[in-house]
XYZ file of C-alpha atoms in Angstrom:
462
model
C -0.010 -0.358 0.077
C 3.167 2.774 0.769
C 5.019 1.655 -2.556
C 1.806 2.980 -4.034
C 0.962 5.767 -2.937
C 4.979 6.678 -2.952
C 4.626 5.931 -6.813
C 1.113 7.876 -6.826
C 3.199 11.032 -5.262
C 6.052 10.276 -7.276
C 4.237 10.280 -10.799
C 1.408 13.498 -9.819
C 4.354 15.887 -8.444
C 6.459 14.454 -11.802
C 3.513 16.113 -13.881
C 2.841 19.263 -11.391
C 7.064 20.069 -11.565
C 6.854 20.406 -15.302
C 3.719 21.630 -15.890
C 4.593 24.573 -13.223
C 7.754 24.820 -15.560
C 6.162 25.506 -19.138
C 3.542 27.229 -16.867
C 7.084 30.160 -15.869
C 8.854 29.814 -18.852
C 6.085 31.707 -20.720
C 5.474 34.060 -18.805
C 9.031 34.448 -18.542
C 10.932 34.350 -21.815
C 12.395 37.685 -21.546
C 14.017 37.010 -17.754
C 16.564 34.803 -19.191
C 19.572 35.178 -16.541
C 18.491 35.686 -12.652
C 20.296 36.896 -9.522
C 18.876 36.113 -6.304
C 16.445 38.926 -5.074
C 13.989 37.783 -2.801
C 9.333 38.681 -2.370
C 7.163 37.489 0.733
C 4.320 37.571 0.812
C 2.698 35.731 4.881
C -1.015 35.442 5.702
C -1.017 34.874 9.677
C -3.257 32.163 11.474
C -3.328 32.775 15.216
C -2.860 28.519 15.837
C -4.967 27.389 12.727
C -7.948 27.963 14.349
C -10.250 27.565 12.169
C -9.174 24.557 10.673
C -8.712 23.243 14.192
C -12.187 23.983 15.093
C -13.350 22.454 11.835
C -11.408 18.908 13.432
C -9.689 19.315 8.953
C -6.566 18.908 10.443
C -3.315 20.960 9.082
C -4.194 24.491 7.207
C -4.175 24.608 2.707
C -0.735 24.609 2.896
C -0.207 20.951 2.128
C -1.173 21.722 -1.327
C 2.162 23.972 -1.191
C 5.495 22.840 -2.889
C 8.635 23.822 -3.394
C 10.358 23.538 -6.167
C 13.662 24.631 -7.979
C 12.866 25.361 -11.730
C 16.814 24.982 -13.616
C 19.519 26.499 -14.084
C 19.349 28.106 -17.236
C 15.814 30.187 -15.136
C 18.102 31.515 -11.396
C 14.621 30.693 -10.207
C 13.484 29.469 -7.511
C 9.862 28.901 -6.010
C 8.499 27.698 -2.344
C 5.914 27.798 -0.086
C 6.293 26.608 3.608
C 3.786 27.181 7.142
C 4.579 27.213 10.941
C 1.548 27.288 13.671
C 1.052 30.527 12.677
C 2.340 31.955 9.856
C 1.729 30.832 5.805
C 5.221 32.029 3.278
C 5.197 32.057 -0.690
C 8.790 33.585 -1.833
C 10.224 33.400 -4.755
C 13.888 34.842 -5.663
C 14.498 35.901 -9.017
C 15.843 38.600 -10.482
C 14.998 42.170 -9.782
C 14.052 42.852 -12.928
C 11.261 40.534 -13.299
C 9.192 42.083 -9.672
C 5.803 42.988 -12.098
C 5.718 39.315 -12.687
C 6.892 37.771 -10.063
C 4.579 39.007 -8.041
C 1.927 39.087 -10.474
C 1.999 35.046 -9.770
C 2.582 35.558 -5.906
C -0.937 36.986 -6.800
C -2.251 34.235 -8.523
C -0.609 31.188 -5.817
C -2.188 33.469 -3.213
C -5.373 34.661 -4.422
C -6.417 32.365 -7.660
C -4.973 28.572 -6.615
C -7.135 26.235 -8.493
C -7.569 23.544 -6.668
C -8.805 20.101 -8.658
C -10.151 18.107 -7.838
C -7.142 16.164 -8.933
C -4.603 17.692 -6.541
C -7.182 17.428 -4.328
C -7.163 13.911 -4.254
C -3.319 13.212 -3.846
C -3.024 16.180 -1.453
C -5.498 13.078 0.451
C -2.266 10.712 -0.401
C 1.046 13.342 0.660
C -0.942 13.990 4.580
C -1.198 10.036 4.362
C 1.822 9.256 3.180
C 3.723 12.041 5.730
C 1.245 10.725 9.178
C 2.279 7.025 7.991
C 6.445 8.850 7.315
C 5.737 10.500 11.049
C 4.885 7.565 12.579
C 8.117 5.654 11.961
C 10.652 8.071 11.298
C 13.493 7.400 14.379
C 13.518 11.254 15.003
C 10.863 12.253 17.674
C 11.398 15.663 17.787
C 8.158 16.938 14.976
C 6.144 14.869 17.507
C 6.855 15.882 20.759
C 7.349 18.750 19.853
C 3.594 19.110 19.368
C 3.122 16.851 21.665
C 4.333 19.828 24.077
C 2.554 21.950 22.492
C -0.879 19.822 22.778
C 0.547 19.832 26.819
C 0.836 23.489 27.713
C -2.135 24.370 25.616
C -4.476 22.359 26.255
C -7.292 22.541 22.803
C -6.914 26.599 21.746
C -4.510 28.135 19.969
C -0.563 27.077 18.751
C -2.099 23.246 20.803
C -4.371 22.118 18.606
C -2.841 19.885 16.130
C -0.744 20.623 13.005
C -0.946 17.504 11.461
C -4.426 16.121 10.003
C -5.805 13.320 12.291
C -6.186 10.409 9.973
C -9.634 10.679 9.962
C -10.112 14.052 8.964
C -8.298 13.506 6.127
C -11.244 12.550 3.886
C -13.077 16.000 4.802
C -10.282 17.828 2.846
C -12.024 19.934 -0.031
C -12.460 22.500 -2.037
C -14.619 23.726 -0.327
C -13.501 23.807 3.576
C -9.798 24.673 1.405
C -11.839 28.069 0.276
C -13.686 28.760 3.158
C -10.590 28.052 5.282
C -9.173 30.682 2.831
C -12.012 33.442 3.397
C -11.403 33.548 6.726
C -7.740 34.669 6.671
C -6.146 34.893 3.618
C -7.482 38.913 4.428
C -5.459 41.841 3.271
C -4.986 42.615 6.987
C -3.060 39.386 7.650
C -1.024 39.707 4.666
C 2.387 40.583 3.902
C 4.706 41.856 0.987
C 8.114 41.620 1.898
C 10.708 42.492 -0.486
C 14.785 42.442 -0.548
C 16.862 43.962 -2.831
C 14.167 45.706 -4.503
C 13.015 49.445 -5.231
C 10.403 50.379 -2.347
C 7.999 52.320 -5.166
C 7.947 49.628 -7.589
C 7.252 47.014 -5.212
C 4.240 49.061 -4.155
C 3.416 49.448 -7.323
C 3.108 46.227 -7.935
C 1.411 44.885 -4.728
C -1.807 47.873 -5.346
C -1.925 46.719 -9.557
C -1.982 42.624 -8.748
C -2.865 42.039 -4.927
C -5.518 45.101 -4.244
C -9.150 45.654 -5.306
C -8.498 41.665 -7.100
C -11.425 39.412 -6.119
C -10.210 36.164 -4.999
C -10.787 32.149 -5.958
C -13.288 32.551 -2.962
C -15.594 35.336 -3.843
C -15.950 38.758 -2.097
C -17.353 37.154 1.160
C -16.657 38.773 4.754
C -14.692 36.402 6.617
C -16.531 34.526 9.831
C -16.348 33.060 12.891
C -12.376 34.295 13.163
C -11.425 32.682 15.185
C -9.262 35.524 17.370
C -8.872 33.996 20.964
C -5.550 34.453 22.939
C -3.329 31.323 23.541
C -3.702 30.398 27.476
C -1.323 28.023 28.972
C -2.422 25.816 30.165
C -0.125 23.185 31.981
C -0.076 19.506 31.349
C 0.901 16.124 30.829
C 1.210 14.185 26.758
C 1.651 10.965 26.928
C 1.648 8.047 24.106
C 3.240 4.935 24.585
C 5.311 3.210 22.014
C 7.658 0.764 21.408
C 10.882 3.091 20.309
C 13.392 -0.825 20.021
C 12.087 -0.632 15.768
C 12.903 2.643 14.565
C 15.989 1.874 12.828
C 15.868 2.471 9.091
C 18.660 -0.236 8.241
C 19.955 -2.861 9.796
C 21.874 -1.532 12.169
C 19.662 -1.207 15.063
C 18.770 1.389 16.596
C 19.467 2.407 20.992
C 15.240 2.192 22.486
C 15.708 5.272 23.889
C 12.423 7.144 25.811
C 12.491 10.736 25.005
C 10.601 13.730 27.466
C 10.829 16.788 27.094
C 10.141 19.510 29.946
C 8.947 22.843 29.572
C 7.685 25.937 31.660
C 6.354 28.902 29.689
C 8.123 32.220 28.806
C 7.483 34.912 26.473
C 5.929 36.335 23.690
C 7.944 38.404 20.935
C 6.485 40.976 21.839
C 7.787 41.478 26.018
C 11.093 43.028 26.723
C 11.998 40.645 27.981
C 12.780 37.691 24.763
C 16.025 39.166 24.359
C 16.395 37.667 27.367
C 15.077 34.237 27.258
C 16.793 33.884 23.920
C 19.470 34.081 25.456
C 18.697 31.739 28.010
C 18.150 29.415 25.334
C 21.743 29.693 24.001
C 23.258 29.227 27.615
C 21.597 26.105 28.597
C 22.179 24.952 24.430
C 23.070 20.960 24.169
C 22.837 18.889 22.237
C 23.273 15.156 20.852
C 26.064 12.749 22.835
C 27.542 12.293 19.411
C 27.232 15.944 18.502
C 30.565 17.185 17.006
C 32.453 20.412 17.145
C 34.060 23.426 19.864
C 32.349 26.509 21.656
C 31.104 27.721 18.226
C 29.168 24.603 17.883
C 27.366 24.162 22.147
C 30.462 22.226 23.456
C 30.628 24.158 26.010
C 26.570 25.341 27.486
C 24.995 24.138 30.144
C 23.647 20.998 29.073
C 26.815 19.435 27.290
C 29.608 20.886 30.704
C 26.617 19.168 32.939
C 24.724 16.752 31.950
C 26.126 15.294 28.882
C 29.793 14.950 29.609
C 28.823 13.958 33.301
C 26.149 11.336 32.371
C 26.990 8.599 29.430
C 23.866 7.277 29.411
C 21.861 10.572 28.240
C 22.178 10.291 24.080
C 20.614 13.718 24.029
C 19.799 17.020 26.078
C 18.215 20.010 24.675
C 17.214 23.593 24.752
C 14.416 24.844 22.341
C 12.938 28.115 22.549
C 9.102 28.555 20.626
C 7.909 32.468 20.860
C 4.756 33.497 19.474
C 2.129 36.575 19.444
C 0.500 36.226 22.347
C 2.631 33.021 24.361
C 5.783 31.414 24.067
C 7.427 28.265 25.575
C 11.256 26.744 26.886
C 11.916 23.820 27.105
C 14.285 21.039 26.991
C 14.243 17.669 25.410
C 16.648 14.419 26.257
C 16.787 10.884 25.377
C 17.916 8.061 27.199
C 17.471 4.357 28.551
C 13.552 3.264 28.950
C 14.925 1.788 33.054
C 16.858 5.448 33.550
C 14.115 7.883 33.135
C 12.694 9.015 37.027
C 17.210 9.684 36.717
C 16.584 11.742 32.913
C 13.458 13.586 34.635
C 15.090 14.516 37.896
C 18.356 16.291 36.467
C 16.341 17.867 33.564
C 14.194 19.581 36.615
C 17.547 20.158 38.835
C 18.754 22.239 35.762
C 15.630 23.975 35.358
C 16.420 25.045 39.319
C 20.096 26.885 38.616
C 18.374 28.721 35.677
C 17.226 31.174 38.612
C 21.201 31.072 40.253
C 23.708 32.497 39.672
C 24.794 33.181 36.789
C 29.081 33.019 34.786
C 30.046 36.278 33.332
C 32.040 33.991 31.250
C 28.978 31.852 30.302
C 26.541 35.207 30.392
C 29.121 36.727 27.591
C 29.811 33.445 25.345
C 26.161 33.201 24.915
C 25.690 36.475 24.125
C 28.543 36.522 21.302
C 27.196 33.132 19.856
C 24.310 34.236 19.536
C 24.657 37.418 18.037
C 27.035 35.869 15.196
C 24.442 33.317 14.718
C 22.011 36.256 13.672
C 24.199 37.712 11.197
C 25.541 34.701 9.587
C 21.309 33.673 9.195
C 20.728 37.514 7.880
C 23.826 37.315 4.587
C 21.644 35.512 3.093
C 18.764 37.506 0.821
C 16.384 34.482 1.112
C 16.220 34.738 4.937
C 16.541 38.443 4.438
C 12.984 38.564 2.902
C 11.729 36.700 5.343
C 12.377 37.944 8.684
C 11.088 41.260 7.081
C 7.327 39.767 5.702
C 7.943 37.631 9.842
C 8.594 41.326 11.840
C 6.424 43.373 9.578
C 3.130 41.500 10.056
C 3.721 41.031 13.712
C 4.871 44.304 14.749
C 4.230 45.826 12.322
C 7.649 47.238 11.813
C 11.424 45.361 12.115
C 15.008 46.458 14.196
C 17.546 46.151 12.825
C 20.263 43.850 13.196
C 22.504 46.046 15.289
C 19.531 47.465 17.065
C 19.544 43.204 18.117
C 22.442 43.027 18.460
C 22.614 45.992 20.996
C 19.742 44.481 23.196
C 21.210 41.210 23.014
C 25.197 43.020 25.431
C 22.673 44.051 27.006
C 20.950 41.642 29.210
C 22.429 41.566 32.242
C 22.833 38.221 34.689
C 20.207 39.724 37.001
C 18.123 40.092 33.804
C 18.718 35.733 33.329
C 17.719 35.345 37.432
C 14.132 37.213 36.504
C 12.862 35.298 33.748
C 13.778 32.021 34.886
C 12.192 32.418 38.154
C 8.902 33.757 36.322
C 9.243 30.902 34.113
C 9.218 28.687 36.764
C 6.246 30.293 39.162
C 3.832 28.576 35.561
C 3.338 25.323 35.739
C 5.063 22.641 33.911
C 4.541 21.242 30.491
C 5.553 17.955 29.806
C 5.858 15.210 26.482
C 6.044 11.658 27.382
C 7.404 9.304 24.151
C 8.226 5.628 24.789
C 8.447 2.798 27.030
C 7.167 5.476 30.339
C 7.149 2.116 33.036
C 9.193 3.680 34.391
C 7.936 7.996 33.987
C 7.730 10.247 37.285
C 4.667 11.136 38.323
C 2.943 14.792 36.641
C 2.616 15.719 40.059
C 6.531 15.058 40.664
C 7.173 16.954 38.637
C 5.136 19.239 39.281
C 7.060 19.615 43.343
C 10.231 19.143 41.593
C 10.302 22.341 39.706
C 8.697 23.937 43.154
C 11.644 23.058 45.088
C 14.368 23.987 45.673
C 16.780 21.995 44.321
C 14.378 20.849 41.946
C 14.817 16.892 43.547
C 11.683 13.914 42.559
C 9.770 13.291 45.617
C 11.248 9.459 47.245
C 8.710 7.016 46.568
C 9.291 4.202 48.706
C 8.125 0.263 48.184
C 7.762 -2.810 50.114
C 8.255 -5.113 47.436
C 10.176 -5.057 44.035
């Protein structure tokens, strides 16, 4: 069955890919030498709330694809989405700006959504769900689980992946309903890098304003504008992780735990201290290579992976949205050592609010600024940064402004934000053999204690 689905997907991809190239070449025959500039269009939807309420799963970006045309055209088009944004991007020569904006307008406002494409998309979603459950890397699934635990049945806690029973419900009417509610001018930003501003404005007026979209001009209804409500809690998924290897060499059976606490939104002043704290925690896999620039002197390396050889992974993540944020740590180990692993994590959370060494803080700030500046050397990253910032804040902070904010972070700022974070209920996601997982109440008690130790349990019989 899986082989049949894969064959159908490859056939559909090949046909779709070459059809698009023919259309693009017909429209762009005068632009033979393209350079790397970019245009960014995004439409914000709050946590996939529309389709989450309709219980139809992921947003319409499941219909999106990324393709690269032949080298003679030097044109790059792609589409991607996260929990709160959808991005349509084209990199091309600035001389073709008028044509490029016209193409983006066609894609965003006039998707064809034929029956054949929707049917193939259903098959693609089914294949992706099966792949998600078979892949050895548990991070995508754990990320969904920790959000579900932290924001129970609201906003960013709703499922990003379509439930299997809802695949058949994906049709043109549902997609048009979603697009009608969330692809509105007040939720869109057109951003460009390497183009003249007035020319970009002129193209926006020509192709995006006063254009009737494919779903009509009816007013948006049932638009969810709710604010994220942090609840805390636990989501557990018992699963046999002993056979996840894709090759002949077996993987060790691991249990994966992720513990998170509410941080702040990216609109708040504490966002920068939380970003520095996340960089200071760092971490990675036990087999990661590199030196100080790769995070080998971060806390999760020095205090966890270097001291406990039986832990396979310890990594810090920071997810930030318009109205909330979540700082979490993912760790994995043998199922028999889960309790000890959880206690190590709770101790590290408690130490966040303790003494902050000036050297490690300066190293974290330098590494954060280095990553920021290195990423912004790429033009596609620049216009994505412009689009996301303007979409969220209606303005953009320049790199030197962000670096100044990073440099201003002091040890007391780290202790303050960490102490505030520890006052909230934890969110816990657990995947694998959970027979030795401590009770949620014990994890909560450990994070409320002074030393992060789990309450001791005694058994009369073993």
